[in-house]
mmCIF file of C-alpha atoms in Angstrom:
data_model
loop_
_atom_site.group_PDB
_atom_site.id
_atom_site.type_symbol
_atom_site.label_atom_id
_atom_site.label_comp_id
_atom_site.label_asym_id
_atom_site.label_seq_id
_atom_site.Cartn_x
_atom_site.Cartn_y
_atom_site.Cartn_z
ATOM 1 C CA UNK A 6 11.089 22.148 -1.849
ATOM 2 C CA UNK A 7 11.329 20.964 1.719
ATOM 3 C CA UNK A 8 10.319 24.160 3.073
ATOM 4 C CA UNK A 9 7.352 24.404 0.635
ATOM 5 C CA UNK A 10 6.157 21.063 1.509
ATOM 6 C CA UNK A 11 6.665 21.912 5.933
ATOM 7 C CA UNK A 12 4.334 24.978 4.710
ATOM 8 C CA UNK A 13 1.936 23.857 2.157
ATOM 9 C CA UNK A 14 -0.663 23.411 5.385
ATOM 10 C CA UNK A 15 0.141 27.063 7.146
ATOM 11 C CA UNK A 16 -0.190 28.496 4.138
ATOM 12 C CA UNK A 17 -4.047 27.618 4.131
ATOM 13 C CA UNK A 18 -6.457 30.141 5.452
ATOM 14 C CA UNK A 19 -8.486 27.784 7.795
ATOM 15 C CA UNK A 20 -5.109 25.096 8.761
ATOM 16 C CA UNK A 21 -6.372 25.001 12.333
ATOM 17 C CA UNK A 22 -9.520 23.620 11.131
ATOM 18 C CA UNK A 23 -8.069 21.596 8.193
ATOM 19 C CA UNK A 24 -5.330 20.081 10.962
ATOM 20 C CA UNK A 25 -8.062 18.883 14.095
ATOM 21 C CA UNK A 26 -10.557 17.410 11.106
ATOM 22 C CA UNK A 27 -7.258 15.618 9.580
ATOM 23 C CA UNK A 28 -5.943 14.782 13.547
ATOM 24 C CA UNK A 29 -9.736 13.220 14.341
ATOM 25 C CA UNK A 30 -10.321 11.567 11.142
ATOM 26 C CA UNK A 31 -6.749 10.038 11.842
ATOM 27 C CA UNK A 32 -7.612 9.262 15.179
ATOM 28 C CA UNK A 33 -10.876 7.171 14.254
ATOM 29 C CA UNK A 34 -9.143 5.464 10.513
ATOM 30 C CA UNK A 35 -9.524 1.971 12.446
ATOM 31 C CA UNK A 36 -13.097 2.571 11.604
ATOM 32 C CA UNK A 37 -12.034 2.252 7.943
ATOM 33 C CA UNK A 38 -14.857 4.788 6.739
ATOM 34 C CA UNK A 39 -12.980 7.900 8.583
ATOM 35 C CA UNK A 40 -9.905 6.356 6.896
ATOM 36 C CA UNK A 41 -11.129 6.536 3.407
ATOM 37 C CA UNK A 42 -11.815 9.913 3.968
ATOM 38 C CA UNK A 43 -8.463 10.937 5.011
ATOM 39 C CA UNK A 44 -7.336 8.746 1.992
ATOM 40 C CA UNK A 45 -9.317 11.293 -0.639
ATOM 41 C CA UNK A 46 -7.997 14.415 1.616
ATOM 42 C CA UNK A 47 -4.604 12.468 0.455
ATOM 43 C CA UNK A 48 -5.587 13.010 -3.237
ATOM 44 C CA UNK A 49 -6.526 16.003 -2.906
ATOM 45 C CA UNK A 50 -3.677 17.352 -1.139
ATOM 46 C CA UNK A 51 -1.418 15.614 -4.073
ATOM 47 C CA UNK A 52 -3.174 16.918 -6.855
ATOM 48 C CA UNK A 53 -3.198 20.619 -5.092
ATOM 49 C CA UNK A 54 0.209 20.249 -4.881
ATOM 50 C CA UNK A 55 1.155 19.128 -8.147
ATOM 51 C CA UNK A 56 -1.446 22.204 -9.947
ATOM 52 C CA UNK A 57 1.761 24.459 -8.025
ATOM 53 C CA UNK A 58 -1.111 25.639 -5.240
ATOM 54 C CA UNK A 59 1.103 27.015 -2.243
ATOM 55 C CA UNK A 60 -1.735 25.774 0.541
ATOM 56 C CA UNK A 61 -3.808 23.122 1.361
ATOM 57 C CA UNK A 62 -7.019 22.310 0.717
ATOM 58 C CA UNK A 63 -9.571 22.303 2.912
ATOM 59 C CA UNK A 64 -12.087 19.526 4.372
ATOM 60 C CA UNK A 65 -14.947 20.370 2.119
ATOM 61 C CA UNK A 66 -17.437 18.075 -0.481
ATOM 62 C CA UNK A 67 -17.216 14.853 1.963
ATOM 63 C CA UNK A 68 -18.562 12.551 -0.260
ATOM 64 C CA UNK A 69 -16.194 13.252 -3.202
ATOM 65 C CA UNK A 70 -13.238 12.906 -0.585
ATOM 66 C CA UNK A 71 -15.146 9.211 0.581
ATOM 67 C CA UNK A 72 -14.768 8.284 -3.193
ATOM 68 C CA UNK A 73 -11.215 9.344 -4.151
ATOM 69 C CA UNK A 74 -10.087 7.672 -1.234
ATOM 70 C CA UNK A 75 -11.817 4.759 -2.057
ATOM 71 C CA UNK A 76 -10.176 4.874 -5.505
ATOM 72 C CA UNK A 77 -6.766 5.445 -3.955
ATOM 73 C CA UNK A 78 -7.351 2.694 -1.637
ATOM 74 C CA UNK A 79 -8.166 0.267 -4.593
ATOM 75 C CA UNK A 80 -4.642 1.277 -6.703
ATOM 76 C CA UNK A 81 -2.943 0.982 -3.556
ATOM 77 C CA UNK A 82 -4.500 -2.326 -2.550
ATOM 78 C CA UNK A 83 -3.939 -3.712 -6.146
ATOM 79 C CA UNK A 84 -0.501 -2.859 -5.888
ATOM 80 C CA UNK A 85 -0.163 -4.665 -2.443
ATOM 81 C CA UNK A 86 -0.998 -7.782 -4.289
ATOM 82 C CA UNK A 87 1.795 -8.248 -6.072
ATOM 83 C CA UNK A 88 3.241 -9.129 -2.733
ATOM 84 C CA UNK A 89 0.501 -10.843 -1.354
ATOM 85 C CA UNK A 90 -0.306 -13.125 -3.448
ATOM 86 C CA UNK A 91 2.747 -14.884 -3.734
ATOM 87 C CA UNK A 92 3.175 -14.469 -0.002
ATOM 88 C CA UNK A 93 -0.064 -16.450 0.611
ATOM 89 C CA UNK A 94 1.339 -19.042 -1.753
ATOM 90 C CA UNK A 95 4.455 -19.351 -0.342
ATOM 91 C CA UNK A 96 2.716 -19.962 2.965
ATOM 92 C CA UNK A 97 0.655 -22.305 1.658
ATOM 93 C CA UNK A 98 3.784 -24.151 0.417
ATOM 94 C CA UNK A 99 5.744 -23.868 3.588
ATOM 95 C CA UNK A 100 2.592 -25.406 5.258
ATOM 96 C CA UNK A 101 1.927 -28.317 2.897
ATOM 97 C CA UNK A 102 5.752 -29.043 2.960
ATOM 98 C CA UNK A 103 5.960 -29.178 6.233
ATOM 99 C CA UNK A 104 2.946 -31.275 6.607
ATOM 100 C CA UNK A 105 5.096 -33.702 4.044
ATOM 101 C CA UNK A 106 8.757 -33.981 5.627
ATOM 102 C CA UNK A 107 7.085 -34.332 8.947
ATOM 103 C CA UNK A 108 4.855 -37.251 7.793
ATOM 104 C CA UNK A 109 7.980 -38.736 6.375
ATOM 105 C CA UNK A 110 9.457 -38.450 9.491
ATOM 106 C CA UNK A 111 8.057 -41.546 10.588
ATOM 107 C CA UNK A 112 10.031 -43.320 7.886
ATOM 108 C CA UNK A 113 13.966 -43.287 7.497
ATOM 109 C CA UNK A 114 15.632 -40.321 8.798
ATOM 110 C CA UNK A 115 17.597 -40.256 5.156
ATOM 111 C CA UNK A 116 14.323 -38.937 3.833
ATOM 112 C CA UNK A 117 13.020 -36.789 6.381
ATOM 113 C CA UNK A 118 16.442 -34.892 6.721
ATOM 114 C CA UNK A 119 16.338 -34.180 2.503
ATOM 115 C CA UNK A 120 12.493 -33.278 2.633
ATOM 116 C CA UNK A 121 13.888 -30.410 5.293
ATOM 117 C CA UNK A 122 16.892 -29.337 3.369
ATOM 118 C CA UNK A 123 14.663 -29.148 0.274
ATOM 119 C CA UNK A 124 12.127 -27.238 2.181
ATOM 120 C CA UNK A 125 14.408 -24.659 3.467
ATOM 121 C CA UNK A 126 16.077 -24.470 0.564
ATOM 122 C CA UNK A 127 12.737 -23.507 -0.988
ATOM 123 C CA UNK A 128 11.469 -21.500 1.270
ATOM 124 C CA UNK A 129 14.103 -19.050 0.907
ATOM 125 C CA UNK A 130 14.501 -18.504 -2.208
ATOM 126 C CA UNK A 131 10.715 -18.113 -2.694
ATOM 127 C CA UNK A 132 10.953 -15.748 0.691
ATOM 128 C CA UNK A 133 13.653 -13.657 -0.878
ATOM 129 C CA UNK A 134 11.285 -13.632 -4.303
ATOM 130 C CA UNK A 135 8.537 -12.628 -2.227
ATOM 131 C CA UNK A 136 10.290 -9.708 -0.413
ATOM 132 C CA UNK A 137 11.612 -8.325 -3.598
ATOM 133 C CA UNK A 138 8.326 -8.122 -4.699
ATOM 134 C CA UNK A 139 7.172 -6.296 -1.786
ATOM 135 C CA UNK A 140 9.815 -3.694 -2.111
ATOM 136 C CA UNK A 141 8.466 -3.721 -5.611
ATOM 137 C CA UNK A 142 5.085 -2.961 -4.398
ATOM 138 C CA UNK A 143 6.325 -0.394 -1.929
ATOM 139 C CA UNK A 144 7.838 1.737 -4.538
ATOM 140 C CA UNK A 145 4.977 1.474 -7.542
ATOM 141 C CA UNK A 146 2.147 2.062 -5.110
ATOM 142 C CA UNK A 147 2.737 5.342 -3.797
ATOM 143 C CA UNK A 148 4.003 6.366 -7.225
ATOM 144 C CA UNK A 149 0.503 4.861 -9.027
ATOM 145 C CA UNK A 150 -1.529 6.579 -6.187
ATOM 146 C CA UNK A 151 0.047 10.290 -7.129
ATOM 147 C CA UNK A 152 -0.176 8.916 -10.661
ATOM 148 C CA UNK A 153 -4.019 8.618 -10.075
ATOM 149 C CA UNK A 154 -4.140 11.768 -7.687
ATOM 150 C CA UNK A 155 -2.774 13.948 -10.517
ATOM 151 C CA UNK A 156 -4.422 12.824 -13.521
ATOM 152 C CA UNK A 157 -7.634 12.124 -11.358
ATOM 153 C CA UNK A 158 -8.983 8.863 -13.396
ATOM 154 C CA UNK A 159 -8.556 5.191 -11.619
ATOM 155 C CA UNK A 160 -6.501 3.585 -14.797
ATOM 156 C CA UNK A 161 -3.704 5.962 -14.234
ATOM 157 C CA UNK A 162 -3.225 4.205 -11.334
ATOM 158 C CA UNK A 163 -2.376 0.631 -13.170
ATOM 159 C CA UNK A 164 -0.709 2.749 -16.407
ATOM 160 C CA UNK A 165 3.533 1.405 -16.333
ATOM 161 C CA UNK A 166 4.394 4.180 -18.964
ATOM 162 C CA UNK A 167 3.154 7.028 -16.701
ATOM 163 C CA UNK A 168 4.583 5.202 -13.032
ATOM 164 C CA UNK A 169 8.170 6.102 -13.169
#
């Protein structure tokens, strides 16, 4: 399996080609557009792989690549948010409790020192919360982008029963 995967690109007729396209495209993904593109080479690659071809595909029909890696990048980014989200909010907590404990700073220190307790006891508990999710999301989005690669609609992506 290893070995077919370290091959799958020699294998192709035109893997020079296929590997300095890839290698520029890579090169120039801060761009986001050449990024995309690379991101529907991706599916393509996936899905060749799971139909059992034994080489890679080639850097042909541009625009079809631009819009399956804009699908993959959508399932992936979905995904991400499952993090994110609650990693904005916990931010957004952190902030507006630390806003509070140091206004009540000015008053006793009795107060002040339980507002910071409280807060940190918060904090990581929603931080631990918030990196399980993330390893959450690190695991389900690469499956639900193959997911979408091989059956080749978007709602694969986002279908549980077929992410395992």
């Amino acid at each position: 399996m290893l070995s077919d995967a370290l091959w799958f690109l020699k294998r192709s007729d035109d893997w020079v080609a296929t590997t300095i396209i890839g290698g520029v495209l890579w090169l120039l993904s801060v761009l986001i557009f050449p990024g995309i593109i690379l991101q529907g080479y991706f599916v393509r690659a996936m899905r060749a792989a799971a139909n059992g071809e034994r080489a890679a595909p080639s850097f042909t029909d541009w625009g079809e690549l631009f819009v399956d890696g804009l699908k993959l990048f959508v399932v992936t980014f979905v995904w991400a948010l499952v993090a994110i989200v609650p990693a904005i909010l916990l931010s957004v907590i952190i902030g507006i409790g630390t806003f509070t404990v140091s206004e009540a700073a000015t008053g006793s220190a009795a107060a002040s020192s339980a507002g910071g307790v409280g807060l940190g006891i918060a904090s990581l508990v929603l931080g631990l919360l918030v990196f399980v999710l993330g390893l959450l999301a690190a695991y389900i989005g690469p499956a639900a982008g193959a997911n979408f690669a091989i059956e080749g609609n978007l709602g694969a992506g986002f279908d549980l029963s077929l992410i395992h």
